[in-house]
Amino acid sequence: MIVHTSFQVLSAILLIWYGCLRWWWFTYAGKKYPERDYSWYKAPINMATAFTSIVFLSGVLFAFSTTGTLWFEIFKCMAGFLLMRNIWYTIEDVYAYKKQEWNTQQEQFIFILFDIAMALDTVIWYWLA
């Protein structure tokens, strides 16, 4: 199976986001800028989504051919969960963006982009697998 390089790059960027940057951003943004203390990121469903994203992205990046055979059903369930969650996040974030409920619209826009990118990544993986 040949995996398209753009899919690998997208998956790598998302893994860096979910595995490193997301934690750094939410942990230190509130300390440096108290008005950016995001309590929602520690909600159980948001933590479950983040950890599922890390497992899914690690699998599709480092064991793609295995995810297509041995673990396909498990990864298919993860992909479905992540697709639904990120579609929901996109709707929530776009609604909040339009109502300007956030301190900075730039941050909200970044979250919208990551939501769309993760949903797209799951669809591409399913299509390639």
Short mmCIF file of N, CA and C in Angstrom, two decimals:
data_model
loop_
_atom_site.label_atom_id
_atom_site.label_comp_id
_atom_site.label_asym_id
_atom_site.label_seq_id
_atom_site.Cartn_x
_atom_site.Cartn_y
_atom_site.Cartn_z
N MET A 1 0.84 -1.17 0.00
CA MET A 1 0.00 0.00 0.00
C MET A 1 0.89 1.24 0.00
N ILE A 2 0.64 2.14 -0.91
CA ILE A 2 1.40 3.39 -0.99
C ILE A 2 0.60 4.47 -0.28
N VAL A 3 1.23 5.11 0.67
CA VAL A 3 0.57 6.17 1.43
C VAL A 3 1.02 7.50 0.85
N HIS A 4 0.09 8.34 0.58
CA HIS A 4 0.40 9.63 -0.01
C HIS A 4 1.13 10.52 0.99
N THR A 5 2.17 11.19 0.54
CA THR A 5 3.01 12.01 1.41
C THR A 5 2.23 13.13 2.07
N SER A 6 1.30 13.76 1.37
CA SER A 6 0.53 14.85 1.98
C SER A 6 -0.29 14.35 3.16
N PHE A 7 -0.79 13.11 3.08
CA PHE A 7 -1.51 12.52 4.21
C PHE A 7 -0.56 12.33 5.39
N GLN A 8 0.65 11.86 5.13
CA GLN A 8 1.63 11.67 6.19
C GLN A 8 2.00 13.01 6.84
N VAL A 9 2.16 14.05 6.03
CA VAL A 9 2.48 15.37 6.58
C VAL A 9 1.33 15.89 7.43
N LEU A 10 0.11 15.77 6.94
CA LEU A 10 -1.06 16.20 7.71
C LEU A 10 -1.14 15.43 9.03
N SER A 11 -0.95 14.13 8.97
CA SER A 11 -1.01 13.31 10.19
C SER A 11 0.10 13.69 11.16
N ALA A 12 1.30 13.97 10.65
CA ALA A 12 2.41 14.36 11.51
C ALA A 12 2.13 15.70 12.19
N ILE A 13 1.60 16.65 11.45
CA ILE A 13 1.26 17.96 12.04
C ILE A 13 0.20 17.79 13.12
N LEU A 14 -0.81 16.98 12.86
CA LEU A 14 -1.87 16.75 13.84
C LEU A 14 -1.33 16.01 15.07
N LEU A 15 -0.40 15.07 14.87
CA LEU A 15 0.19 14.37 16.01
C LEU A 15 1.00 15.33 16.87
N ILE A 16 1.74 16.21 16.25
CA ILE A 16 2.48 17.23 17.00
C ILE A 16 1.51 18.11 17.77
N TRP A 17 0.40 18.50 17.15
CA TRP A 17 -0.59 19.33 17.83
C TRP A 17 -1.18 18.60 19.03
N TYR A 18 -1.72 17.40 18.81
CA TYR A 18 -2.39 16.68 19.89
C TYR A 18 -1.42 16.14 20.92
N GLY A 19 -0.21 15.79 20.51
CA GLY A 19 0.75 15.19 21.43
C GLY A 19 1.59 16.18 22.21
N CYS A 20 1.77 17.39 21.68
CA CYS A 20 2.69 18.34 22.33
C CYS A 20 2.09 19.73 22.48
N LEU A 21 1.83 20.38 21.37
CA LEU A 21 1.44 21.80 21.38
C LEU A 21 0.15 22.07 22.13
N ARG A 22 -0.82 21.20 21.96
CA ARG A 22 -2.11 21.39 22.63
C ARG A 22 -1.91 21.44 24.14
N TRP A 23 -1.11 20.53 24.67
CA TRP A 23 -0.88 20.48 26.12
C TRP A 23 -0.10 21.70 26.58
N TRP A 24 0.89 22.08 25.83
CA TRP A 24 1.69 23.24 26.20
C TRP A 24 0.82 24.50 26.18
N TRP A 25 0.06 24.67 25.09
CA TRP A 25 -0.79 25.85 24.93
C TRP A 25 -1.75 25.99 26.11
N PHE A 26 -2.49 24.92 26.39
CA PHE A 26 -3.51 25.00 27.42
C PHE A 26 -2.93 25.06 28.82
N THR A 27 -1.76 24.47 29.03
CA THR A 27 -1.14 24.49 30.35
C THR A 27 -0.55 25.84 30.68
N TYR A 28 0.15 26.44 29.71
CA TYR A 28 0.89 27.66 30.00
C TYR A 28 0.17 28.95 29.60
N ALA A 29 -0.78 28.86 28.71
CA ALA A 29 -1.49 30.08 28.31
C ALA A 29 -2.22 30.69 29.49
N GLY A 30 -2.86 29.87 30.32
CA GLY A 30 -3.60 30.37 31.47
C GLY A 30 -2.72 30.97 32.54
N LYS A 31 -1.48 30.49 32.63
CA LYS A 31 -0.56 31.03 33.63
C LYS A 31 0.00 32.38 33.20
N LYS A 32 0.31 32.49 31.92
CA LYS A 32 0.87 33.74 31.42
C LYS A 32 -0.22 34.78 31.16
N TYR A 33 -1.35 34.31 30.65
CA TYR A 33 -2.48 35.18 30.35
C TYR A 33 -3.73 34.60 31.03
N PRO A 34 -4.04 35.03 32.25
CA PRO A 34 -5.17 34.46 33.00
C PRO A 34 -6.50 34.50 32.24
N GLU A 35 -6.67 35.47 31.38
CA GLU A 35 -7.93 35.54 30.62
C GLU A 35 -8.04 34.40 29.60
N ARG A 36 -6.94 33.69 29.37
CA ARG A 36 -6.94 32.56 28.43
C ARG A 36 -6.85 31.23 29.17
N ASP A 37 -7.40 31.16 30.36
CA ASP A 37 -7.40 29.91 31.12
C ASP A 37 -8.59 29.08 30.65
N TYR A 38 -8.31 28.05 29.88
CA TYR A 38 -9.37 27.24 29.27
C TYR A 38 -9.65 26.02 30.14
N SER A 39 -10.76 26.03 30.82
CA SER A 39 -11.10 24.89 31.67
C SER A 39 -11.72 23.75 30.87
N TRP A 40 -12.31 24.05 29.72
CA TRP A 40 -13.01 23.03 28.94
C TRP A 40 -12.09 21.96 28.37
N TYR A 41 -10.81 22.26 28.21
CA TYR A 41 -9.94 21.28 27.58
C TYR A 41 -9.69 20.06 28.47
N LYS A 42 -9.95 20.20 29.79
CA LYS A 42 -9.77 19.07 30.70
C LYS A 42 -11.05 18.26 30.88
N ALA A 43 -12.12 18.63 30.20
CA ALA A 43 -13.36 17.86 30.29
C ALA A 43 -13.10 16.44 29.80
N PRO A 44 -13.72 15.43 30.42
CA PRO A 44 -13.44 14.04 30.07
C PRO A 44 -13.58 13.73 28.58
N ILE A 45 -14.60 14.23 27.93
CA ILE A 45 -14.77 13.93 26.50
C ILE A 45 -13.67 14.58 25.67
N ASN A 46 -13.23 15.77 26.05
CA ASN A 46 -12.15 16.43 25.32
C ASN A 46 -10.82 15.71 25.54
N MET A 47 -10.58 15.22 26.75
CA MET A 47 -9.37 14.45 27.02
C MET A 47 -9.41 13.11 26.27
N ALA A 48 -10.57 12.46 26.27
CA ALA A 48 -10.71 11.19 25.54
C ALA A 48 -10.45 11.39 24.05
N THR A 49 -10.98 12.49 23.52
CA THR A 49 -10.77 12.78 22.10
C THR A 49 -9.29 13.03 21.81
N ALA A 50 -8.63 13.78 22.67
CA ALA A 50 -7.21 14.08 22.47
C ALA A 50 -6.37 12.81 22.52
N PHE A 51 -6.60 11.96 23.52
CA PHE A 51 -5.81 10.73 23.62
C PHE A 51 -6.13 9.75 22.49
N THR A 52 -7.40 9.67 22.09
CA THR A 52 -7.76 8.82 20.96
C THR A 52 -7.08 9.34 19.69
N SER A 53 -7.01 10.64 19.55
CA SER A 53 -6.33 11.24 18.39
C SER A 53 -4.86 10.86 18.37
N ILE A 54 -4.22 10.91 19.53
CA ILE A 54 -2.80 10.56 19.62
C ILE A 54 -2.58 9.09 19.23
N VAL A 55 -3.40 8.20 19.75
CA VAL A 55 -3.27 6.77 19.42
C VAL A 55 -3.53 6.54 17.93
N PHE A 56 -4.61 7.13 17.43
CA PHE A 56 -4.97 6.97 16.01
C PHE A 56 -3.86 7.49 15.10
N LEU A 57 -3.40 8.70 15.36
CA LEU A 57 -2.38 9.31 14.51
C LEU A 57 -1.05 8.57 14.59
N SER A 58 -0.68 8.09 15.77
CA SER A 58 0.55 7.32 15.91
C SER A 58 0.46 6.04 15.09
N GLY A 59 -0.69 5.38 15.17
CA GLY A 59 -0.88 4.15 14.40
C GLY A 59 -0.84 4.36 12.91
N VAL A 60 -1.53 5.37 12.43
CA VAL A 60 -1.57 5.58 10.98
C VAL A 60 -0.25 6.11 10.45
N LEU A 61 0.54 6.75 11.28
CA LEU A 61 1.84 7.24 10.82
C LEU A 61 2.92 6.16 10.85
N PHE A 62 2.96 5.39 11.92
CA PHE A 62 4.09 4.49 12.13
C PHE A 62 3.78 3.03 11.83
N ALA A 63 2.53 2.68 11.63
CA ALA A 63 2.18 1.29 11.33
C ALA A 63 1.02 1.25 10.35
N PHE A 64 1.14 2.01 9.27
CA PHE A 64 -0.01 2.17 8.36
C PHE A 64 -0.47 0.83 7.78
N SER A 65 0.45 0.00 7.32
CA SER A 65 0.05 -1.26 6.70
C SER A 65 -0.61 -2.18 7.73
N THR A 66 -0.17 -2.12 8.99
CA THR A 66 -0.78 -2.91 10.04
C THR A 66 -2.18 -2.40 10.36
N THR A 67 -2.36 -1.08 10.36
CA THR A 67 -3.69 -0.55 10.65
C THR A 67 -4.67 -0.95 9.56
N GLY A 68 -4.15 -1.22 8.36
CA GLY A 68 -5.02 -1.61 7.27
C GLY A 68 -5.45 -3.06 7.34
N THR A 69 -4.79 -3.88 8.19
CA THR A 69 -5.14 -5.30 8.27
C THR A 69 -5.50 -5.69 9.69
N LEU A 70 -4.50 -5.90 10.52
CA LEU A 70 -4.70 -6.44 11.86
C LEU A 70 -5.60 -5.58 12.74
N TRP A 71 -5.37 -4.28 12.73
CA TRP A 71 -6.10 -3.37 13.62
C TRP A 71 -7.18 -2.57 12.91
N PHE A 72 -7.53 -2.97 11.70
CA PHE A 72 -8.43 -2.16 10.89
C PHE A 72 -9.76 -1.85 11.59
N GLU A 73 -10.38 -2.83 12.20
CA GLU A 73 -11.68 -2.61 12.86
C GLU A 73 -11.57 -1.64 14.02
N ILE A 74 -10.50 -1.77 14.81
CA ILE A 74 -10.30 -0.85 15.94
C ILE A 74 -10.06 0.56 15.43
N PHE A 75 -9.20 0.69 14.43
CA PHE A 75 -8.91 2.02 13.89
C PHE A 75 -10.12 2.59 13.16
N LYS A 76 -10.93 1.74 12.58
CA LYS A 76 -12.15 2.21 11.93
C LYS A 76 -13.09 2.81 12.98
N CYS A 77 -13.20 2.19 14.14
CA CYS A 77 -14.04 2.74 15.22
C CYS A 77 -13.46 4.06 15.72
N MET A 78 -12.12 4.10 15.90
CA MET A 78 -11.48 5.35 16.33
C MET A 78 -11.72 6.45 15.30
N ALA A 79 -11.56 6.10 14.03
CA ALA A 79 -11.75 7.10 12.97
C ALA A 79 -13.18 7.63 12.98
N GLY A 80 -14.15 6.74 13.16
CA GLY A 80 -15.55 7.16 13.21
C GLY A 80 -15.82 8.08 14.39
N PHE A 81 -15.29 7.71 15.58
CA PHE A 81 -15.44 8.55 16.76
C PHE A 81 -14.80 9.91 16.53
N LEU A 82 -13.58 9.92 16.02
CA LEU A 82 -12.87 11.18 15.81
C LEU A 82 -13.55 12.04 14.74
N LEU A 83 -14.06 11.40 13.71
CA LEU A 83 -14.77 12.15 12.66
C LEU A 83 -15.99 12.85 13.25
N MET A 84 -16.79 12.09 14.02
CA MET A 84 -17.99 12.69 14.62
C MET A 84 -17.64 13.79 15.62
N ARG A 85 -16.65 13.54 16.49
CA ARG A 85 -16.25 14.54 17.47
C ARG A 85 -15.73 15.80 16.81
N ASN A 86 -14.93 15.66 15.76
CA ASN A 86 -14.35 16.84 15.13
C ASN A 86 -15.36 17.60 14.27
N ILE A 87 -16.34 16.91 13.75
CA ILE A 87 -17.43 17.62 13.08
C ILE A 87 -18.20 18.43 14.13
N TRP A 88 -18.47 17.80 15.28
CA TRP A 88 -19.15 18.50 16.37
C TRP A 88 -18.34 19.69 16.84
N TYR A 89 -17.03 19.49 17.05
CA TYR A 89 -16.16 20.59 17.47
C TYR A 89 -16.18 21.72 16.45
N THR A 90 -16.16 21.38 15.19
CA THR A 90 -16.17 22.41 14.14
C THR A 90 -17.44 23.24 14.23
N ILE A 91 -18.57 22.57 14.37
CA ILE A 91 -19.85 23.29 14.48
C ILE A 91 -19.85 24.19 15.72
N GLU A 92 -19.42 23.63 16.87
CA GLU A 92 -19.34 24.42 18.11
C GLU A 92 -18.43 25.63 17.95
N ASP A 93 -17.25 25.38 17.38
CA ASP A 93 -16.25 26.45 17.26
C ASP A 93 -16.66 27.52 16.25
N VAL A 94 -17.29 27.13 15.17
CA VAL A 94 -17.76 28.11 14.19
C VAL A 94 -18.86 28.97 14.82
N TYR A 95 -19.76 28.33 15.55
CA TYR A 95 -20.83 29.07 16.24
C TYR A 95 -20.24 30.06 17.23
N ALA A 96 -19.26 29.61 18.03
CA ALA A 96 -18.61 30.51 19.00
C ALA A 96 -17.85 31.62 18.29
N TYR A 97 -17.24 31.28 17.16
CA TYR A 97 -16.49 32.27 16.39
C TYR A 97 -17.43 33.37 15.89
N LYS A 98 -18.58 32.96 15.36
CA LYS A 98 -19.54 33.94 14.84
C LYS A 98 -20.11 34.81 15.96
N LYS A 99 -20.30 34.24 17.15
CA LYS A 99 -20.82 35.01 18.28
C LYS A 99 -19.72 35.75 19.01
N GLN A 100 -18.49 35.54 18.60
CA GLN A 100 -17.31 36.17 19.22
C GLN A 100 -17.27 35.91 20.71
N GLU A 101 -17.44 34.64 21.09
CA GLU A 101 -17.44 34.25 22.49
C GLU A 101 -16.03 34.07 23.05
N TRP A 102 -15.03 34.12 22.21
CA TRP A 102 -13.67 33.89 22.66
C TRP A 102 -12.94 35.20 22.86
N ASN A 103 -11.86 35.14 23.61
CA ASN A 103 -11.04 36.32 23.84
C ASN A 103 -10.35 36.78 22.56
N THR A 104 -9.89 35.81 21.77
CA THR A 104 -9.25 36.18 20.50
C THR A 104 -9.84 35.33 19.39
N GLN A 105 -10.22 35.96 18.35
CA GLN A 105 -10.78 35.26 17.21
C GLN A 105 -9.70 34.43 16.49
N GLN A 106 -8.45 34.88 16.59
CA GLN A 106 -7.37 34.15 15.95
C GLN A 106 -7.23 32.74 16.55
N GLU A 107 -7.29 32.63 17.86
CA GLU A 107 -7.22 31.33 18.51
C GLU A 107 -8.40 30.46 18.10
N GLN A 108 -9.57 31.01 18.08
CA GLN A 108 -10.75 30.26 17.69
C GLN A 108 -10.61 29.74 16.26
N PHE A 109 -10.09 30.56 15.39
CA PHE A 109 -9.90 30.16 14.00
C PHE A 109 -8.89 29.01 13.90
N ILE A 110 -7.84 29.05 14.71
CA ILE A 110 -6.85 27.97 14.72
C ILE A 110 -7.51 26.66 15.16
N PHE A 111 -8.36 26.72 16.18
CA PHE A 111 -9.05 25.51 16.63
C PHE A 111 -9.98 24.97 15.55
N ILE A 112 -10.65 25.84 14.84
CA ILE A 112 -11.52 25.41 13.73
C ILE A 112 -10.69 24.69 12.68
N LEU A 113 -9.53 25.24 12.34
CA LEU A 113 -8.67 24.60 11.33
C LEU A 113 -8.22 23.21 11.78
N PHE A 114 -7.85 23.06 13.04
CA PHE A 114 -7.44 21.75 13.54
C PHE A 114 -8.60 20.77 13.58
N ASP A 115 -9.80 21.24 13.91
CA ASP A 115 -10.98 20.38 13.89
C ASP A 115 -11.23 19.84 12.49
N ILE A 116 -11.20 20.72 11.52
CA ILE A 116 -11.43 20.32 10.13
C ILE A 116 -10.32 19.39 9.65
N ALA A 117 -9.08 19.73 9.98
CA ALA A 117 -7.94 18.90 9.55
C ALA A 117 -8.02 17.50 10.13
N MET A 118 -8.41 17.37 11.40
CA MET A 118 -8.49 16.03 12.00
C MET A 118 -9.63 15.23 11.39
N ALA A 119 -10.75 15.86 11.13
CA ALA A 119 -11.86 15.16 10.46
C ALA A 119 -11.43 14.71 9.07
N LEU A 120 -10.75 15.58 8.36
CA LEU A 120 -10.26 15.25 7.03
C LEU A 120 -9.25 14.10 7.08
N ASP A 121 -8.38 14.11 8.07
CA ASP A 121 -7.37 13.06 8.21
C ASP A 121 -8.02 11.69 8.39
N THR A 122 -9.09 11.62 9.19
CA THR A 122 -9.76 10.33 9.39
C THR A 122 -10.43 9.84 8.11
N VAL A 123 -11.02 10.76 7.35
CA VAL A 123 -11.65 10.38 6.09
C VAL A 123 -10.61 9.90 5.08
N ILE A 124 -9.50 10.60 4.99
CA ILE A 124 -8.43 10.21 4.06
C ILE A 124 -7.87 8.84 4.46
N TRP A 125 -7.65 8.63 5.75
CA TRP A 125 -7.14 7.33 6.20
C TRP A 125 -8.09 6.22 5.79
N TYR A 126 -9.38 6.40 6.03
CA TYR A 126 -10.36 5.40 5.69
C TYR A 126 -10.36 5.12 4.18
N TRP A 127 -10.23 6.16 3.41
CA TRP A 127 -10.22 6.04 1.96
C TRP A 127 -8.97 5.31 1.48
N LEU A 128 -7.80 5.59 2.10
CA LEU A 128 -6.56 4.95 1.69
C LEU A 128 -6.41 3.53 2.21
N ALA A 129 -7.03 3.23 3.35
CA ALA A 129 -6.83 1.92 3.98
C ALA A 129 -7.50 0.81 3.26
#
